[in-house]
PDB file of C-alpha atoms in Angstrom:
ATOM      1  CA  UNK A   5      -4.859  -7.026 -25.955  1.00 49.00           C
ATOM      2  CA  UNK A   6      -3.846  -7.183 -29.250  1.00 57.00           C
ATOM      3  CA  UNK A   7      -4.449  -3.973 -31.751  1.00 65.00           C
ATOM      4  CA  UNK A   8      -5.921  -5.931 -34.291  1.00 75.00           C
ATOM      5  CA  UNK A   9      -8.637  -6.643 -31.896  1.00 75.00           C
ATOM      6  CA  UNK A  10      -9.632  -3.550 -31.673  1.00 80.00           C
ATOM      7  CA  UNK A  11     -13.229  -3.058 -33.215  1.00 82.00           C
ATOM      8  CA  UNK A  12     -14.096  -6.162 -34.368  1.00 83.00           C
ATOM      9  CA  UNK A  13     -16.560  -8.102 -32.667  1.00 82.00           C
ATOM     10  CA  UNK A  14     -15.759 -10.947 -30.208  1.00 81.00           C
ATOM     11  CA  UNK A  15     -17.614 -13.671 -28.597  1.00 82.00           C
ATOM     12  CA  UNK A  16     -17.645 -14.099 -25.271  1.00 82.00           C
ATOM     13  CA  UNK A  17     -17.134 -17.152 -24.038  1.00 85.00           C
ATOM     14  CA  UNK A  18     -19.668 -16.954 -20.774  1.00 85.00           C
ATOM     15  CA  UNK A  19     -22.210 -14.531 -22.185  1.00 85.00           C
ATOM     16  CA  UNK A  20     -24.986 -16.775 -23.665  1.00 88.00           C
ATOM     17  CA  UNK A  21     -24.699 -18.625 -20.371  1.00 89.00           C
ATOM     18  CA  UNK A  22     -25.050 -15.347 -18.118  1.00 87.00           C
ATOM     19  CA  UNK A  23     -27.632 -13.932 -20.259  1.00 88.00           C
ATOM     20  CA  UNK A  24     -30.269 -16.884 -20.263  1.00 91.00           C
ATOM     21  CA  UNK A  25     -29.558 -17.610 -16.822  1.00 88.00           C
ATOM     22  CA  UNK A  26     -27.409 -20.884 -17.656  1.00 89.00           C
ATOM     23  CA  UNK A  27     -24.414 -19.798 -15.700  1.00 88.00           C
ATOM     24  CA  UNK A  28     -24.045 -21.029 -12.415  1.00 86.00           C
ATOM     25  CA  UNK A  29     -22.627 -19.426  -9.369  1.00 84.00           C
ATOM     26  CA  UNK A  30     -20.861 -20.591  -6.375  1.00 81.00           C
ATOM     27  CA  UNK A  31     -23.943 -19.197  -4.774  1.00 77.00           C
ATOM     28  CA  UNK A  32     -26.134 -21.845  -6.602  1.00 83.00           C
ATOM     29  CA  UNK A  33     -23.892 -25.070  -4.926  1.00 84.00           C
ATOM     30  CA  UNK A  34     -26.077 -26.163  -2.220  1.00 85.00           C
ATOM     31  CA  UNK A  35     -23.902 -28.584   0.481  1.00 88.00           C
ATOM     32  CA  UNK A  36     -25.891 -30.745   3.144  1.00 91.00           C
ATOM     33  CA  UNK A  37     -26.825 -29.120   6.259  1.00 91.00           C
ATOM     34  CA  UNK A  38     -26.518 -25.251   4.923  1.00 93.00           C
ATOM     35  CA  UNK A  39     -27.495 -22.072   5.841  1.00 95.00           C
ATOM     36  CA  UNK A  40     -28.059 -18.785   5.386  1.00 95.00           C
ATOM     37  CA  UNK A  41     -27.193 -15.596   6.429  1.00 96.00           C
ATOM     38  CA  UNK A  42     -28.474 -12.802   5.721  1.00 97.00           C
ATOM     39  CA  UNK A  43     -27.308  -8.807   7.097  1.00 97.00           C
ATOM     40  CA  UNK A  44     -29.043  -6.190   8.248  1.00 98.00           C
ATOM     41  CA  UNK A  45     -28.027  -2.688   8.052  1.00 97.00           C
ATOM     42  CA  UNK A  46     -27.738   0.404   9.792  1.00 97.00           C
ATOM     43  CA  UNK A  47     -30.747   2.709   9.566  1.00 96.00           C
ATOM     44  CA  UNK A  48     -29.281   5.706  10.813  1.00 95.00           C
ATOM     45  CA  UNK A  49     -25.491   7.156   9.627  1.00 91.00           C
ATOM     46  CA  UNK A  50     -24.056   7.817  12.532  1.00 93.00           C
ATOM     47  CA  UNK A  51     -24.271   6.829  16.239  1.00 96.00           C
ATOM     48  CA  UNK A  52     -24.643   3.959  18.226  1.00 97.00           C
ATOM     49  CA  UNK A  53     -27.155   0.245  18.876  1.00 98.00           C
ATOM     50  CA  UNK A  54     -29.245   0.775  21.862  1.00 98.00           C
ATOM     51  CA  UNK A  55     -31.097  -2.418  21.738  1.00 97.00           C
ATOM     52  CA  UNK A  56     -31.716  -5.032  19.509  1.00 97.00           C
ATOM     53  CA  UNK A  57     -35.003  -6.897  19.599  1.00 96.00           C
ATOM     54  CA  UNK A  58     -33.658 -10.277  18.924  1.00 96.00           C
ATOM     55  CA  UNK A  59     -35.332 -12.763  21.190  1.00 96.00           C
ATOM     56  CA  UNK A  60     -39.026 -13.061  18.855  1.00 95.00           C
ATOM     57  CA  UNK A  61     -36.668 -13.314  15.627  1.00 97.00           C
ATOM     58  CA  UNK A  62     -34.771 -16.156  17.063  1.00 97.00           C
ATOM     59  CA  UNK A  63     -38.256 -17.729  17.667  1.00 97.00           C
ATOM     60  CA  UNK A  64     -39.444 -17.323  14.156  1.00 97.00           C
ATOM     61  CA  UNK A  65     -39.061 -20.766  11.837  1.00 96.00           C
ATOM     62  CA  UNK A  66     -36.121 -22.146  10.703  1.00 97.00           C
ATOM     63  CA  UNK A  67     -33.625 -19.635  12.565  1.00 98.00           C
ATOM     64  CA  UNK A  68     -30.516 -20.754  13.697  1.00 98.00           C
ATOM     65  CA  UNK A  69     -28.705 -17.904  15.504  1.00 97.00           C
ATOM     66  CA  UNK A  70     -28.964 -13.743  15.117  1.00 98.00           C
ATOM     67  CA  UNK A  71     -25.413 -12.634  15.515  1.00 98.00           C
ATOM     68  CA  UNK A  72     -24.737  -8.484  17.053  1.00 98.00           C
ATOM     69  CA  UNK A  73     -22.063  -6.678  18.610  1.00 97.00           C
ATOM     70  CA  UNK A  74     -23.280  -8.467  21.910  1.00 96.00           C
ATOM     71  CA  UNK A  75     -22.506 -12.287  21.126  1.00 96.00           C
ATOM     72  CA  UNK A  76     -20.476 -12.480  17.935  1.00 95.00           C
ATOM     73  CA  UNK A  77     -16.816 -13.478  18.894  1.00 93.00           C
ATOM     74  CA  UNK A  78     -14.276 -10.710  19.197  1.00 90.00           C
ATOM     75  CA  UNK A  79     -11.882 -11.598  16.109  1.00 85.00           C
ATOM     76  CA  UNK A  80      -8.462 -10.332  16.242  1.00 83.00           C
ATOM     77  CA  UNK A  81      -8.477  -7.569  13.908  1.00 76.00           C
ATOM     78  CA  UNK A  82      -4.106  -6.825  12.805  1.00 71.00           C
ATOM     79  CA  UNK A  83      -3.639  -3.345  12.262  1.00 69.00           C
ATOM     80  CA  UNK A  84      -3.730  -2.505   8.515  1.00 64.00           C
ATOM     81  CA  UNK A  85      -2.637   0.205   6.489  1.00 65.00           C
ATOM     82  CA  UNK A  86      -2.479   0.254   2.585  1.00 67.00           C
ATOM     83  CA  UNK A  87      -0.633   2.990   0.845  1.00 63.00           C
ATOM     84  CA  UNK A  88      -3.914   4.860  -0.384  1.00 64.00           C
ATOM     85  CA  UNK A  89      -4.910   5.134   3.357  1.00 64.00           C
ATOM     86  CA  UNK A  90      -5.103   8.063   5.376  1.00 62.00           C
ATOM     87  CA  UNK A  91      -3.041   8.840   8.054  1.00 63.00           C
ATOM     88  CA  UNK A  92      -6.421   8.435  10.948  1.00 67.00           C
ATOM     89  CA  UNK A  93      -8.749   5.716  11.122  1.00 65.00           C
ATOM     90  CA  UNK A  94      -8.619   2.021  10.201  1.00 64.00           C
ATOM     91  CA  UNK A  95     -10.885  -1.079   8.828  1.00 71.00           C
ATOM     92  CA  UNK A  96     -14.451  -1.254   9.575  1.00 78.00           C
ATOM     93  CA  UNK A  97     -14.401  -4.090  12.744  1.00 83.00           C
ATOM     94  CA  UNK A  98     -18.226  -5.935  11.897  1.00 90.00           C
ATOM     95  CA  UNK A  99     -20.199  -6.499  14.870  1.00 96.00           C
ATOM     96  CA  UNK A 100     -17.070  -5.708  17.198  1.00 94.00           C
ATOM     97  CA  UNK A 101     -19.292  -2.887  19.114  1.00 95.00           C
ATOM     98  CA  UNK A 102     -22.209  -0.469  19.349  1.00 96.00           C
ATOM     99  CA  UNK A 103     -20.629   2.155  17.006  1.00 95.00           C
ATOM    100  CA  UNK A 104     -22.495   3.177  13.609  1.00 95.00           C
ATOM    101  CA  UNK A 105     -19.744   4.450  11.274  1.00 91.00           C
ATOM    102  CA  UNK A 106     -22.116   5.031   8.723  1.00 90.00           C
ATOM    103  CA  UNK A 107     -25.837   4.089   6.622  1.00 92.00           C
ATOM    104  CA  UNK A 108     -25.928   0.349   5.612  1.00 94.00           C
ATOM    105  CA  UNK A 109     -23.184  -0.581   7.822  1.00 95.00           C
ATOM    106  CA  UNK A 110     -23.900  -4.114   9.210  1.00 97.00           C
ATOM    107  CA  UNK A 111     -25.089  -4.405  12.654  1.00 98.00           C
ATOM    108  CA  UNK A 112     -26.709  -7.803  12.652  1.00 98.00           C
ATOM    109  CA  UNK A 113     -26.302 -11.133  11.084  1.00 98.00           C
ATOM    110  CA  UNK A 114     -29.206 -13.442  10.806  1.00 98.00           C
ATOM    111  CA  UNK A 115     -28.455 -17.166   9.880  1.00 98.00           C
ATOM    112  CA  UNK A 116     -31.800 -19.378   9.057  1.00 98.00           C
ATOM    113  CA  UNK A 117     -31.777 -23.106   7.464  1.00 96.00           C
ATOM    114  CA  UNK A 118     -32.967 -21.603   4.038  1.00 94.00           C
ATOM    115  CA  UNK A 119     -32.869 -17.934   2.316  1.00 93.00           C
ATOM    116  CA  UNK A 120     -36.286 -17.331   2.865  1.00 97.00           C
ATOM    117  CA  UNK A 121     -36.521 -17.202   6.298  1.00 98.00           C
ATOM    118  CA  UNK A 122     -33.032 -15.733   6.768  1.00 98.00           C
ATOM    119  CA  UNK A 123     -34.500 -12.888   4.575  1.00 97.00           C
ATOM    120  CA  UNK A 124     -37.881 -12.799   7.081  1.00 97.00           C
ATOM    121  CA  UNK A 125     -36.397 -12.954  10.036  1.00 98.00           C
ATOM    122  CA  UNK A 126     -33.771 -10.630   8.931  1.00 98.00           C
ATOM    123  CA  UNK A 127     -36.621  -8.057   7.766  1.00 97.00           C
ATOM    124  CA  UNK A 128     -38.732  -8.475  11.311  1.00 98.00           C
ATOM    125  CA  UNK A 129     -35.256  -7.530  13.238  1.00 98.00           C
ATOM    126  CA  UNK A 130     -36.103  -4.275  15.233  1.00 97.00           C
ATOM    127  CA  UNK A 131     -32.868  -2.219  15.850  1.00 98.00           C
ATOM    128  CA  UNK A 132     -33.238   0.758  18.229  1.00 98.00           C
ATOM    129  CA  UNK A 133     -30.602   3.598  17.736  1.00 98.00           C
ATOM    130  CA  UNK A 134     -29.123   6.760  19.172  1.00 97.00           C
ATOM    131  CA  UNK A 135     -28.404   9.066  16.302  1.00 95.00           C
ATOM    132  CA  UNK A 136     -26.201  11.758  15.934  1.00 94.00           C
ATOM    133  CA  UNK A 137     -26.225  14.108  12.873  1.00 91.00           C
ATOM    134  CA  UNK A 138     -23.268  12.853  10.742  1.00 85.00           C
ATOM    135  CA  UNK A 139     -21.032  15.386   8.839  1.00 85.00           C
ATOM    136  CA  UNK A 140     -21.773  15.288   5.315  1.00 82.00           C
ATOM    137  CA  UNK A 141     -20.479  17.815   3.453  1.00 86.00           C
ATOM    138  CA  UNK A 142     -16.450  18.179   2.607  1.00 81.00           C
ATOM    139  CA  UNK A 143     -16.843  21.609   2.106  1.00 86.00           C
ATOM    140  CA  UNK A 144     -17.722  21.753   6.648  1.00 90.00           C
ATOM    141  CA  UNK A 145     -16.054  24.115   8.754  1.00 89.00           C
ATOM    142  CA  UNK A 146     -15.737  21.189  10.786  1.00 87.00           C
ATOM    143  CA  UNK A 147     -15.023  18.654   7.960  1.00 85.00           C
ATOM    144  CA  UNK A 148     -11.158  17.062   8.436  1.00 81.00           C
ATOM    145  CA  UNK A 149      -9.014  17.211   5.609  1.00 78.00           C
ATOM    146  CA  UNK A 150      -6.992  14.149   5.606  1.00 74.00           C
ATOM    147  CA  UNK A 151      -4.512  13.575   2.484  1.00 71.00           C
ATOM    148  CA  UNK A 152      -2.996   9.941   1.837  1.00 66.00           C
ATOM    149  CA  UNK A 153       0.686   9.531   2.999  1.00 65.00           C
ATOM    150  CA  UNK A 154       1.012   8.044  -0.423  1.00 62.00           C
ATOM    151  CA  UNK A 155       0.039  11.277  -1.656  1.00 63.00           C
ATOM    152  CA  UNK A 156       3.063  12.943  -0.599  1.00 68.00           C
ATOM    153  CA  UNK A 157       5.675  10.792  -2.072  1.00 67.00           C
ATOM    154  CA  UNK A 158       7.348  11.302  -4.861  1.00 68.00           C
ATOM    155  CA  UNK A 159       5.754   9.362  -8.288  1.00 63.00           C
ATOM    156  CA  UNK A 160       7.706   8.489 -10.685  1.00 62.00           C
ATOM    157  CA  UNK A 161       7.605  10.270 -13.661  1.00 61.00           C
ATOM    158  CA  UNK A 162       6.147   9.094 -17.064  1.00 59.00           C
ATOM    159  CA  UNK A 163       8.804   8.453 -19.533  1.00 60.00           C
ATOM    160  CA  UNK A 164       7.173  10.231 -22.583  1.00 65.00           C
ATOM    161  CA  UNK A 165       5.226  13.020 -22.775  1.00 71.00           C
ATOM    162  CA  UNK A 166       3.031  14.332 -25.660  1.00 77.00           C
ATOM    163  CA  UNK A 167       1.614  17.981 -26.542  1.00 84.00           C
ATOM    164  CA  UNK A 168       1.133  20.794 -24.315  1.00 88.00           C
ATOM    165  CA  UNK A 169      -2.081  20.656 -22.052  1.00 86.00           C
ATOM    166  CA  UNK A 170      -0.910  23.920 -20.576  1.00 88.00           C
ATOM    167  CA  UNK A 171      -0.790  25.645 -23.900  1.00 92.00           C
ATOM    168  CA  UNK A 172      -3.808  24.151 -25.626  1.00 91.00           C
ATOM    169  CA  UNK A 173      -6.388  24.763 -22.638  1.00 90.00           C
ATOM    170  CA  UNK A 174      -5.315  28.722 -22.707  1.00 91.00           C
ATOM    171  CA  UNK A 175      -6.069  28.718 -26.093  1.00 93.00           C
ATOM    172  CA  UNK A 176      -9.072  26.885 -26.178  1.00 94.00           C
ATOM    173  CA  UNK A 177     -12.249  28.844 -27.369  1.00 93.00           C
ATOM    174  CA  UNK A 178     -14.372  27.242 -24.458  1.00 93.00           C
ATOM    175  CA  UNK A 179     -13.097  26.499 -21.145  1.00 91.00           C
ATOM    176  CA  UNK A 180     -15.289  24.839 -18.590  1.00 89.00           C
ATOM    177  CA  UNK A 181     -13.519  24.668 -14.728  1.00 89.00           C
ATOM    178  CA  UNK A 182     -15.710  23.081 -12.096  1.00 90.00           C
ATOM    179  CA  UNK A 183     -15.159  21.104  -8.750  1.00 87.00           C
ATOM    180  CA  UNK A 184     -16.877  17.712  -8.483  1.00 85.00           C
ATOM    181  CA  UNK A 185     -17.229  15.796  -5.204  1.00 79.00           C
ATOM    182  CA  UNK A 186     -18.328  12.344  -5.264  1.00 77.00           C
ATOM    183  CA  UNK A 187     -18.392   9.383  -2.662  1.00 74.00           C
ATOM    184  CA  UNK A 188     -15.618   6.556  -2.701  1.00 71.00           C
ATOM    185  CA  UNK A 189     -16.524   3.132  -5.267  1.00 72.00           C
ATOM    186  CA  UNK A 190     -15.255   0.005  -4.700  1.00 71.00           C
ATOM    187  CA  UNK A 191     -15.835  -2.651  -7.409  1.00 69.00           C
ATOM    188  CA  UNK A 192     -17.781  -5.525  -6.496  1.00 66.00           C
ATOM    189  CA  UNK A 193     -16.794  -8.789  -8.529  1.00 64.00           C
ATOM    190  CA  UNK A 194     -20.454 -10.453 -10.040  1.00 63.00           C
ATOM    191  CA  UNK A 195     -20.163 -13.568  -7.439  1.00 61.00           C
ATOM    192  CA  UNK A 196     -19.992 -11.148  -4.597  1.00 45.00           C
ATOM    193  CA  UNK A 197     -22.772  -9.403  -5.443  1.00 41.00           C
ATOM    194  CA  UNK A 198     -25.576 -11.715  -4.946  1.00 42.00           C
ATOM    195  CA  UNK A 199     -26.729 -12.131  -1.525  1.00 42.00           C
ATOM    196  CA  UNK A 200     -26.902 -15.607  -0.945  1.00 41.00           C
ATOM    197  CA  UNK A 201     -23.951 -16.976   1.369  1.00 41.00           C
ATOM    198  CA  UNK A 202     -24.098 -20.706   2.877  1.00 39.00           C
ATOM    199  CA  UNK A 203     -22.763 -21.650   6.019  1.00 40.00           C
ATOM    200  CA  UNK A 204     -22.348 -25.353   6.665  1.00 37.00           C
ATOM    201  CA  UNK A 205     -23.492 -26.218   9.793  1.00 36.00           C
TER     202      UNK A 205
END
């Protein structure tokens, strides 16, 4: 961006469109013959499916299929590791088996011939589950610590530097040193957000 940019104000190009509902998203193409899918998430965070109550759901208007660990197709997951990952565990496989990994995790798909009754038969799914208490708090006993190999390589070093943190925090009249823990974000782009997904049939 250029500097002269800085502080003055600029128009952008999409906003009037976003902001009086204008805008259109891929979500908002309907195609002949769609559907929709909608997921339903893990009520418990940790443990296992016991039973899924699907057969009255896939009676209910409009529903095409109501996908679970038991008959969605095995995909062939490659093994994956990005340089921020730790050395143990690997990608989430959806609807590959009975494990819950965690709260909201997906354990069903429901697919319907319009949004409405993907989101009604998606909200009359009864999941049954055996829970385990999941380990919360990083600060555990039992709690893992697991650093990034990318973590022990060496960076490369900035090629300026400027003023003395060292120095000027010693000298500082008020010093404040705390510890914050927080759970891992992951930016979600707009489009992905909303919840609508079609599926030609």
């Amino acid at each position: 961006m250029s500097v002269s940019l800085i502080g003055r104000p600029m128009t952008r190009v999409d906003g009037r469109a976003k902001v009086t509902g204008a805008a259109r998203y891929a979500a908002d193409f309907n195609q002949p013959g769609q559907l929709y899918a909608v997921i339903v998430s893990a009520t418990v965070g940790l443990g296992r499916v016991t039973d899924v109550a699907a057969a009255e759901v896939e009676r209910a208007p409009g529903v095409v299929a109501v996908l679970t660990h038991r008959n969605a197709q095995k995909l062939p997951y490659l093994p994956h590791k990005a340089g921020i990952d730790p050395a143990v565990g690997e990608r989430l496989h959806v609807l590959q088996d009975d494990n819950v990994r965690f709260y909201g995790q997906p354990v069903a798909l429901v697919v319907a011939d319009t949004l409405d009754h993907a989101e009604r038969a998606a909200a009359a799914l009864r999941i049954t589950y055996e829970s385990r208490q999941p380990l919360v708090d990083p600060t555990d006993q039992r709690a893992e610590k697991i650093v990034p190999e990318a973590a022990n390589r060496t960076r490369a070093l900035a090629d300026r530097s400027r003023g003395d943190a060292d120095t000027a925090v010693a000298r500082a009249a008020v010093r404040v040193d705390e510890t914050y823990d927080m759970a891992r974000e992951n930016h979600n782009p707009m489009e992905a957000a909303r919840n609508r997904r079609g599926l030609e049939r």
